[in-house]
């Protein structure tokens, strides 16, 4: 494991440079396993096309989805891929193209101020939000590391001093309000700054990344590992952001391990980095991340973040269950870890991932409630009952305590809307969250849980919700009667809610039954609504509906009710 | 070819019985190609489960989707599969189970009158519509043929006289209003009656199936081959029913060829049966049948009908392009034709199906207009412009002259609603078409073509539409500028419509552009609506919409307009 990771960042530290990196192997003597060979071929197509197109480093202008935004994304990808290809092939055309791209950035970057399309997020230089600048740096450093020793001292100095160091400075000392947070944006910043620090041999940058700008350890990467994951490796913001945040966590952890093995980063906090990878795989159905909180439902294990995470986790553990995930992904990364993983996949070493019921505690101390996953078979696509008894999930959390979802072989059955957003579609508010993300997607009524008096939990204030845990009272994860029982007292003033959700295996039924028992207790008069959002058609009902066929009103005026069309109205008493 | 088809129905005719069928081969000496081996295994699972469950031949009661309906469907499947398994393995348990099922039908069938759940369709005996009774007989005869010679004379007589012959009598002399039509229901009846006739050595039944009840040739199977397909093998009712009708056409044709080779049925009318199979494959995108007219959009080449059609067409032609379709299907039939096809697939003989642009003339004489398919690459999933310039398509036809659809790698982009129906869902009108099939799905406004004065074409009378062809004026099927130009004059009184649809390959664009030029010409004042139904989100527009966010009315009161919610209203002039 050390060996392959050390290869990855062999050029990163002056100290490591003494251990001479092996000269690039003539490629025709190498034989790649199919999974890796496909990545090499794909990267060659990308980079060759970029070489033909020439260097294009535009002055930043557009928000997400716009031309300059997408072009800078393409460029960091080419820097990453071109660097890896140079390492693999020794072809100087790749080195020169990556160098020329980086020289263009070294020329442009010092001239930039805050991005003109910046909105409510912290402004970047290359992108509308500084988050994307961090992503740029994380990728660019990994590519640059592969060519840096093969440049002239003058070229190296221009890139170091015109691009890499200024970018790292901007994302550290220049952005204390970002890197000082306990939040995935800060993790991306730390990873970029720390990787740059290792590459440049700049201890100050590394320490700021690890321990915060004041190097006290109250913020920074290690503190994020303490606070952003529960002891079970569940990420505070939920599965969608667990996926997104995983990349900087695993890439920076691998770099720390390669450069400072004495830190034993993969053992830190009981092995939290690897727990986070395993839990990320568990919070999926048929490979798709469970779309609770702000989430796009189409994100799956087939993403760059998870290719990196699986390759790095396999390098760190050699646990063959990661290989079956790589087979399902059909992709890996261009790094030595990816190459080694592909070889073991080809050697037939994969073992099935042990999908099972899990109670994933939430909160840094594990006392903030739990995300409960109930499965009755060890497969990626089998029945899955999801119960959301977590804390809020920070700013991306929805007001959906005690919410539940259900999946079977056909996909989502009892559903979650996820986020209201057109990711990377410029015409839709520059790819940002839409106003309907607040007015509908995060509202309680958009979920399968109790709404009292047409209000969202915590009156829709996520900072209040962040302070109120859910009480996970009991659970059983195996046997024919699996269940979760939980309660929330502070979601509504004066109303306590308790809910039991059971997954029952019944003789003669192919799939389990779900039993849902919910009780609201409070004084005074209240209106209780219990929505059930599901994928499918109403086939029959014991309620006769007065259908609104000619004019369809909305159900209310606020808290999501203004987005609900009234299709029909009825009560059980209507049917004799 | 003859050899394998003769094997299929070797036991069918007394004359053929003189050529002794080979004794069942001990199965452990046989080695099946994977595609066929999988079918044998699946059939064994089905039939073994049925043997364990015991004989269940209930008194008919339920409509489509209900228990008795589904049980009789299971039974004919078991009879088919069990018969084939007996032929392949010689295992008498399969023979005896099929025999016992058929004996149970021989006991029940003579007691039955019209089905109690019969609705507006011709009532069956076992099923709510006689169509399903025909399907039963087509399948049951194919299974019974494999065991009939291995029964005692008494058993044979009871099944012949209690089930097969009475079923054939009911579907012929007993149902003149069905078998006398030029319609897929009649084709199913002819196939069932004709297969039974060959098996029983009953020339009268065979002749009635081939030439009609009066044996004049004015109706019956051969006349259906004359009238239901255009010279290009396009089926009058459209792709969905082309798929459905294909089964009786190919199965009965194969039986005719095996029993009366001198008829040269596969050469009849210029080889119309095989043209119909090829055209059925051409009217798909990514394997899914184009959902024009009454159609469920989820029907694909992966259906029993197409497994039979591809195996029989390959047996008749040995054209290796059928093998690539079989590979895509991943299934074949349990017959000798299926076994031979699977062997050639395993031997690597498959060649790609030559998807291309086609102008499929409509009408028995090819003068009723055309279905135009424009493709710019020879793939199943590439861009496809579909232009519907056909005649009506009989009772399942929609009022959608000059309609168009568009597909790309993501699937349907410009779409067709298809049919309003929950196939086999008992609670939804017994699986029949819903009232909304008339009020919405077949209406002109539900399609991408011109609506004049909020009326459907031909005032919504399909019998009028059946008499009015579309004029296919010009077309070009290759080169960078492919197009279709067509006109319809009789859809609206006093308004002639002409439309050109072009598929343009543009340098630098991955996919073609579609250009749509439509012109309506008429006197007086008219309201013209040109709907465009598409899959996706409106991203931007030069029209400012007054959005109906609080109360959403419908667009009109009839002809489909009563089903259209008004989401917003605007005109181009609103935007300065």
Short mmCIF file of C-alpha atoms in Angstrom, two decimals, chain B residues 213-543:
data_model
loop_
_atom_site.label_atom_id
_atom_site.label_comp_id
_atom_site.label_asym_id
_atom_site.label_seq_id
_atom_site.Cartn_x
_atom_site.Cartn_y
_atom_site.Cartn_z
CA UNK B 213 -64.99 -19.95 -43.17
CA UNK B 214 -66.46 -20.14 -46.69
CA UNK B 215 -63.03 -21.16 -48.07
CA UNK B 216 -63.36 -18.47 -50.74
CA UNK B 217 -60.13 -16.71 -49.84
CA UNK B 218 -61.98 -13.43 -49.19
CA UNK B 219 -61.00 -13.71 -45.56
CA UNK B 220 -58.60 -15.99 -43.70
CA UNK B 221 -54.85 -16.02 -43.19
CA UNK B 222 -53.75 -15.52 -46.79
CA UNK B 223 -56.10 -12.58 -47.28
CA UNK B 224 -54.78 -11.06 -44.04
CA UNK B 225 -51.27 -11.32 -45.48
CA UNK B 226 -52.56 -9.45 -48.54
CA UNK B 227 -54.33 -6.65 -46.73
CA UNK B 228 -52.80 -6.09 -43.29
CA UNK B 229 -49.29 -5.30 -44.48
CA UNK B 230 -48.04 -2.75 -46.93
CA UNK B 231 -45.69 -4.00 -49.67
CA UNK B 232 -42.85 -2.93 -47.33
CA UNK B 233 -44.09 -5.15 -44.53
CA UNK B 234 -45.52 -2.28 -42.45
CA UNK B 235 -48.50 -3.45 -40.42
CA UNK B 236 -51.62 -1.34 -40.71
CA UNK B 237 -52.13 -0.76 -36.98
CA UNK B 238 -48.57 0.40 -36.34
CA UNK B 239 -45.46 -0.96 -34.57
CA UNK B 240 -47.06 -1.96 -31.26
CA UNK B 241 -49.60 -4.22 -32.94
CA UNK B 242 -47.09 -5.27 -35.57
CA UNK B 243 -45.21 -6.83 -32.68
CA UNK B 244 -48.34 -8.42 -31.24
CA UNK B 245 -49.67 -9.71 -34.55
CA UNK B 246 -46.30 -11.06 -35.62
CA UNK B 247 -46.54 -14.13 -33.39
CA UNK B 248 -49.52 -15.78 -35.14
CA UNK B 249 -48.20 -14.75 -38.55
CA UNK B 250 -44.78 -16.35 -38.09
CA UNK B 251 -45.86 -19.37 -36.05
CA UNK B 252 -48.65 -20.28 -38.46
CA UNK B 253 -46.40 -19.58 -41.46
CA UNK B 254 -43.76 -21.92 -40.04
CA UNK B 255 -46.41 -24.60 -39.54
CA UNK B 256 -47.74 -24.16 -43.07
CA UNK B 257 -44.19 -24.45 -44.38
CA UNK B 258 -43.55 -27.61 -42.36
CA UNK B 259 -46.81 -29.28 -43.30
CA UNK B 260 -47.41 -27.98 -46.79
CA UNK B 261 -44.00 -26.96 -48.14
CA UNK B 262 -45.44 -26.85 -51.66
CA UNK B 263 -47.29 -23.66 -50.66
CA UNK B 264 -43.94 -21.85 -50.36
CA UNK B 265 -45.58 -19.62 -47.76
CA UNK B 266 -42.37 -17.67 -47.07
CA UNK B 267 -42.35 -16.61 -50.73
CA UNK B 268 -46.01 -15.57 -50.65
CA UNK B 269 -46.59 -11.98 -51.81
CA UNK B 270 -42.90 -11.33 -52.38
CA UNK B 271 -41.90 -12.78 -49.03
CA UNK B 272 -44.26 -10.60 -46.99
CA UNK B 273 -43.91 -12.63 -43.76
CA UNK B 274 -40.17 -12.09 -43.60
CA UNK B 275 -40.49 -8.47 -44.71
CA UNK B 276 -42.86 -7.99 -41.79
CA UNK B 277 -40.28 -9.37 -39.36
CA UNK B 278 -37.52 -7.13 -40.72
CA UNK B 279 -39.75 -4.07 -40.65
CA UNK B 280 -40.82 -4.86 -37.08
CA UNK B 281 -37.17 -4.65 -36.06
CA UNK B 282 -36.70 -1.43 -38.01
CA UNK B 283 -39.61 0.37 -36.28
CA UNK B 284 -37.77 0.41 -32.94
CA UNK B 285 -35.38 2.75 -31.16
CA UNK B 286 -32.97 1.21 -28.69
CA UNK B 287 -35.08 -1.92 -29.05
CA UNK B 288 -38.36 -0.22 -28.07
CA UNK B 289 -41.24 -0.14 -30.52
CA UNK B 290 -42.15 3.36 -31.64
CA UNK B 291 -45.31 4.10 -29.62
CA UNK B 292 -47.50 5.58 -32.33
CA UNK B 293 -51.23 4.72 -32.24
CA UNK B 294 -52.47 2.70 -29.25
CA UNK B 295 -49.21 1.49 -27.74
CA UNK B 296 -47.57 0.85 -24.39
CA UNK B 297 -44.12 2.47 -24.60
CA UNK B 298 -42.37 -0.29 -22.63
CA UNK B 299 -42.74 -2.99 -25.26
CA UNK B 300 -39.46 -3.95 -26.85
CA UNK B 301 -37.76 -6.58 -28.93
CA UNK B 302 -37.49 -8.53 -25.68
CA UNK B 303 -40.92 -10.12 -26.02
CA UNK B 304 -42.06 -13.64 -26.77
CA UNK B 305 -43.43 -12.52 -30.12
CA UNK B 306 -40.06 -11.32 -31.29
CA UNK B 307 -38.16 -14.31 -29.90
CA UNK B 308 -40.37 -16.51 -32.09
CA UNK B 309 -40.16 -14.15 -35.06
CA UNK B 310 -36.38 -13.86 -34.99
CA UNK B 311 -35.85 -17.61 -34.59
CA UNK B 312 -38.27 -18.43 -37.42
CA UNK B 313 -36.89 -15.71 -39.70
CA UNK B 314 -33.36 -16.91 -39.10
CA UNK B 315 -34.37 -20.50 -39.80
CA UNK B 316 -35.95 -19.34 -43.05
CA UNK B 317 -33.10 -17.10 -44.22
CA UNK B 318 -29.87 -17.88 -42.29
CA UNK B 319 -29.28 -14.11 -42.51
CA UNK B 320 -26.71 -13.45 -39.75
CA UNK B 321 -28.11 -10.00 -38.97
CA UNK B 322 -30.93 -11.75 -37.11
CA UNK B 323 -28.31 -13.20 -34.77
CA UNK B 324 -27.29 -9.76 -33.52
CA UNK B 325 -30.94 -9.08 -32.67
CA UNK B 326 -31.04 -12.36 -30.75
CA UNK B 327 -27.93 -11.26 -28.84
CA UNK B 328 -29.64 -7.99 -27.95
CA UNK B 329 -32.76 -9.89 -26.90
CA UNK B 330 -30.79 -12.22 -24.66
CA UNK B 331 -33.53 -14.80 -25.13
CA UNK B 332 -34.79 -17.25 -27.68
CA UNK B 333 -37.55 -19.86 -27.97
CA UNK B 334 -37.49 -23.47 -26.84
CA UNK B 335 -38.05 -24.77 -30.36
CA UNK B 336 -35.50 -26.40 -32.70
CA UNK B 337 -35.33 -23.06 -34.53
CA UNK B 338 -34.33 -21.38 -31.26
CA UNK B 339 -31.74 -24.06 -30.58
CA UNK B 340 -30.18 -23.66 -34.02
CA UNK B 341 -30.12 -19.88 -33.70
CA UNK B 342 -28.47 -20.08 -30.28
CA UNK B 343 -25.78 -22.37 -31.67
CA UNK B 344 -24.94 -19.91 -34.43
CA UNK B 345 -24.88 -17.02 -31.97
CA UNK B 346 -22.42 -19.01 -29.87
CA UNK B 347 -20.37 -19.72 -32.98
CA UNK B 348 -19.89 -15.96 -33.43
CA UNK B 349 -21.77 -15.72 -36.71
CA UNK B 350 -23.75 -12.59 -35.76
CA UNK B 351 -23.58 -9.49 -37.98
CA UNK B 352 -24.91 -6.06 -36.94
CA UNK B 353 -28.49 -5.20 -37.88
CA UNK B 354 -28.31 -2.60 -40.68
CA UNK B 355 -30.40 0.17 -39.12
CA UNK B 356 -31.00 2.78 -41.82
CA UNK B 357 -33.46 5.38 -43.01
CA UNK B 358 -36.60 3.83 -44.45
CA UNK B 359 -39.75 4.97 -46.15
CA UNK B 360 -42.30 2.34 -45.21
CA UNK B 361 -45.28 2.67 -47.50
CA UNK B 362 -48.67 2.14 -45.89
CA UNK B 363 -51.81 0.49 -47.17
CA UNK B 364 -52.14 -2.87 -48.92
CA UNK B 365 -51.16 -1.26 -52.24
CA UNK B 366 -48.51 0.97 -50.67
CA UNK B 367 -50.44 4.10 -51.66
CA UNK B 368 -51.79 5.13 -48.28
CA UNK B 369 -48.86 7.32 -47.36
CA UNK B 370 -45.86 6.19 -45.34
CA UNK B 371 -44.10 5.92 -42.05
CA UNK B 372 -40.79 7.67 -42.62
CA UNK B 373 -37.76 6.80 -40.47
CA UNK B 374 -34.73 9.08 -40.87
CA UNK B 375 -31.50 7.91 -39.25
CA UNK B 376 -28.01 9.28 -39.81
CA UNK B 377 -26.10 6.30 -38.46
CA UNK B 378 -26.63 2.52 -38.57
CA UNK B 379 -27.24 2.03 -34.86
CA UNK B 380 -30.16 1.06 -32.64
CA UNK B 381 -29.75 4.11 -30.39
CA UNK B 382 -28.67 6.90 -32.74
CA UNK B 383 -30.75 9.94 -33.77
CA UNK B 384 -34.07 8.96 -35.30
CA UNK B 385 -36.71 11.22 -36.79
CA UNK B 386 -40.08 9.49 -37.20
CA UNK B 387 -42.72 11.06 -39.42
CA UNK B 388 -46.20 9.57 -39.37
CA UNK B 389 -47.73 10.09 -42.79
CA UNK B 390 -49.74 6.86 -42.75
CA UNK B 391 -53.43 6.09 -43.07
CA UNK B 392 -55.51 5.81 -39.92
CA UNK B 393 -54.36 2.44 -38.57
CA UNK B 394 -57.85 1.07 -38.04
CA UNK B 395 -59.54 1.27 -34.62
CA UNK B 396 -56.22 1.56 -32.78
CA UNK B 397 -55.09 4.46 -34.98
CA UNK B 398 -54.64 7.95 -33.55
CA UNK B 399 -55.68 11.21 -35.19
CA UNK B 400 -52.14 12.32 -35.81
CA UNK B 401 -51.46 12.81 -39.49
CA UNK B 402 -48.07 14.45 -40.19
CA UNK B 403 -47.07 13.84 -36.56
CA UNK B 404 -43.37 13.53 -35.74
CA UNK B 405 -41.20 12.05 -33.02
CA UNK B 406 -37.50 12.36 -32.32
CA UNK B 407 -35.09 10.06 -30.47
CA UNK B 408 -31.44 10.27 -29.54
CA UNK B 409 -29.06 8.26 -27.32
CA UNK B 410 -31.07 9.35 -24.26
CA UNK B 411 -34.31 7.89 -25.64
CA UNK B 412 -37.45 9.72 -26.70
CA UNK B 413 -37.05 13.51 -26.97
CA UNK B 414 -40.11 14.57 -28.95
CA UNK B 415 -42.65 12.13 -27.64
CA UNK B 416 -45.94 10.32 -28.12
CA UNK B 417 -48.21 9.55 -25.17
CA UNK B 418 -49.10 6.16 -26.62
CA UNK B 419 -52.20 4.48 -25.17
CA UNK B 420 -54.12 5.32 -21.99
CA UNK B 421 -54.25 1.88 -20.49
CA UNK B 422 -52.92 -0.13 -17.55
CA UNK B 423 -52.20 -3.43 -19.27
CA UNK B 424 -53.23 -6.39 -17.10
CA UNK B 425 -53.99 -4.22 -14.07
CA UNK B 426 -57.37 -5.54 -12.99
CA UNK B 427 -58.33 -2.53 -10.87
CA UNK B 428 -57.91 -0.27 -13.90
CA UNK B 429 -60.93 -1.38 -15.91
CA UNK B 430 -59.75 -4.96 -16.09
CA UNK B 431 -56.65 -3.98 -18.03
CA UNK B 432 -58.69 -2.60 -20.93
CA UNK B 433 -58.25 0.76 -22.62
CA UNK B 434 -59.40 3.65 -20.41
CA UNK B 435 -61.97 6.26 -21.47
CA UNK B 436 -59.03 8.66 -21.63
CA UNK B 437 -57.69 6.65 -24.54
CA UNK B 438 -60.41 8.27 -26.65
CA UNK B 439 -60.66 11.58 -24.83
CA UNK B 440 -56.92 12.19 -24.71
CA UNK B 441 -54.44 9.65 -26.06
CA UNK B 442 -55.85 9.37 -29.57
CA UNK B 443 -56.84 13.06 -29.91
CA UNK B 444 -54.91 15.26 -32.29
CA UNK B 445 -53.86 17.70 -29.57
CA UNK B 446 -52.06 14.85 -27.79
CA UNK B 447 -49.68 14.72 -30.78
CA UNK B 448 -47.11 16.95 -32.44
CA UNK B 449 -49.20 18.06 -35.34
CA UNK B 450 -51.57 20.82 -36.32
CA UNK B 451 -54.93 21.15 -34.57
CA UNK B 452 -57.52 23.31 -36.30
CA UNK B 453 -60.34 24.85 -34.27
CA UNK B 454 -59.67 22.53 -31.31
CA UNK B 455 -60.93 19.52 -33.26
CA UNK B 456 -59.30 16.18 -33.91
CA UNK B 457 -58.62 15.08 -37.47
CA UNK B 458 -61.67 13.65 -39.24
CA UNK B 459 -63.76 14.95 -36.33
CA UNK B 460 -62.39 11.99 -34.38
CA UNK B 461 -64.06 9.34 -36.56
CA UNK B 462 -61.50 6.66 -37.38
CA UNK B 463 -63.66 5.07 -40.04
CA UNK B 464 -63.61 8.31 -42.00
CA UNK B 465 -59.85 8.55 -41.48
CA UNK B 466 -59.41 5.02 -42.75
CA UNK B 467 -60.61 6.18 -46.18
CA UNK B 468 -58.25 9.16 -46.47
CA UNK B 469 -54.60 8.46 -47.25
CA UNK B 470 -51.77 10.86 -46.46
CA UNK B 471 -49.86 12.10 -49.50
CA UNK B 472 -46.15 11.38 -49.20
CA UNK B 473 -44.85 13.98 -51.65
CA UNK B 474 -41.09 13.66 -51.48
CA UNK B 475 -38.33 12.24 -49.38
CA UNK B 476 -34.60 11.79 -49.22
CA UNK B 477 -33.21 9.02 -47.06
CA UNK B 478 -29.46 9.67 -47.19
CA UNK B 479 -26.86 12.41 -47.33
CA UNK B 480 -26.44 15.31 -44.89
CA UNK B 481 -29.94 16.64 -45.67
CA UNK B 482 -32.56 13.95 -45.16
CA UNK B 483 -36.20 14.90 -45.35
CA UNK B 484 -39.83 13.99 -45.76
CA UNK B 485 -42.50 16.21 -47.32
CA UNK B 486 -46.13 15.22 -47.04
CA UNK B 487 -49.63 16.67 -47.13
CA UNK B 488 -53.10 15.88 -45.86
CA UNK B 489 -56.16 17.55 -47.30
CA UNK B 490 -59.10 15.78 -45.71
CA UNK B 491 -58.24 15.96 -42.02
CA UNK B 492 -60.17 19.23 -41.66
CA UNK B 493 -62.87 20.53 -43.91
CA UNK B 494 -61.47 23.41 -45.91
CA UNK B 495 -57.94 23.32 -44.50
CA UNK B 496 -55.04 21.64 -46.31
CA UNK B 497 -51.84 20.96 -44.36
CA UNK B 498 -48.37 20.39 -45.74
CA UNK B 499 -45.30 19.65 -43.69
CA UNK B 500 -41.59 19.22 -44.38
CA UNK B 501 -39.43 17.66 -41.70
CA UNK B 502 -35.68 17.69 -42.23
CA UNK B 503 -32.86 15.95 -40.41
CA UNK B 504 -29.71 17.99 -40.98
CA UNK B 505 -26.21 16.85 -40.20
CA UNK B 506 -24.25 19.96 -39.24
CA UNK B 507 -20.46 20.12 -39.09
CA UNK B 508 -19.30 20.35 -35.50
CA UNK B 509 -22.56 19.13 -33.97
CA UNK B 510 -22.66 15.63 -32.53
CA UNK B 511 -26.32 15.18 -33.34
CA UNK B 512 -28.38 16.46 -36.25
CA UNK B 513 -30.72 19.44 -36.17
CA UNK B 514 -34.41 18.98 -36.98
CA UNK B 515 -36.11 21.56 -39.15
CA UNK B 516 -39.91 21.61 -39.15
CA UNK B 517 -41.81 23.61 -41.79
CA UNK B 518 -45.58 23.37 -41.57
CA UNK B 519 -48.20 25.22 -43.54
CA UNK B 520 -51.96 25.24 -43.15
CA UNK B 521 -54.04 26.69 -46.00
CA UNK B 522 -57.73 27.43 -45.83
CA UNK B 523 -60.42 30.05 -46.15
CA UNK B 524 -62.16 31.79 -43.28
CA UNK B 525 -60.94 32.27 -39.73
CA UNK B 526 -59.44 29.32 -37.89
CA UNK B 527 -57.61 28.73 -34.68
CA UNK B 528 -54.37 26.84 -35.24
CA UNK B 529 -52.61 25.03 -32.37
CA UNK B 530 -49.30 23.28 -32.91
CA UNK B 531 -48.42 21.23 -29.84
CA UNK B 532 -44.94 19.96 -29.12
CA UNK B 533 -44.76 17.20 -26.53
CA UNK B 534 -41.25 16.59 -25.33
CA UNK B 535 -39.32 14.93 -22.57
CA UNK B 536 -37.37 17.47 -20.57
CA UNK B 537 -37.49 20.88 -18.93
CA UNK B 538 -38.04 24.30 -20.44
CA UNK B 539 -34.67 25.96 -19.93
CA UNK B 540 -35.20 29.30 -21.58
CA UNK B 541 -37.70 30.97 -23.86
CA UNK B 542 -38.22 34.25 -25.68
CA UNK B 543 -41.78 34.25 -24.40
#
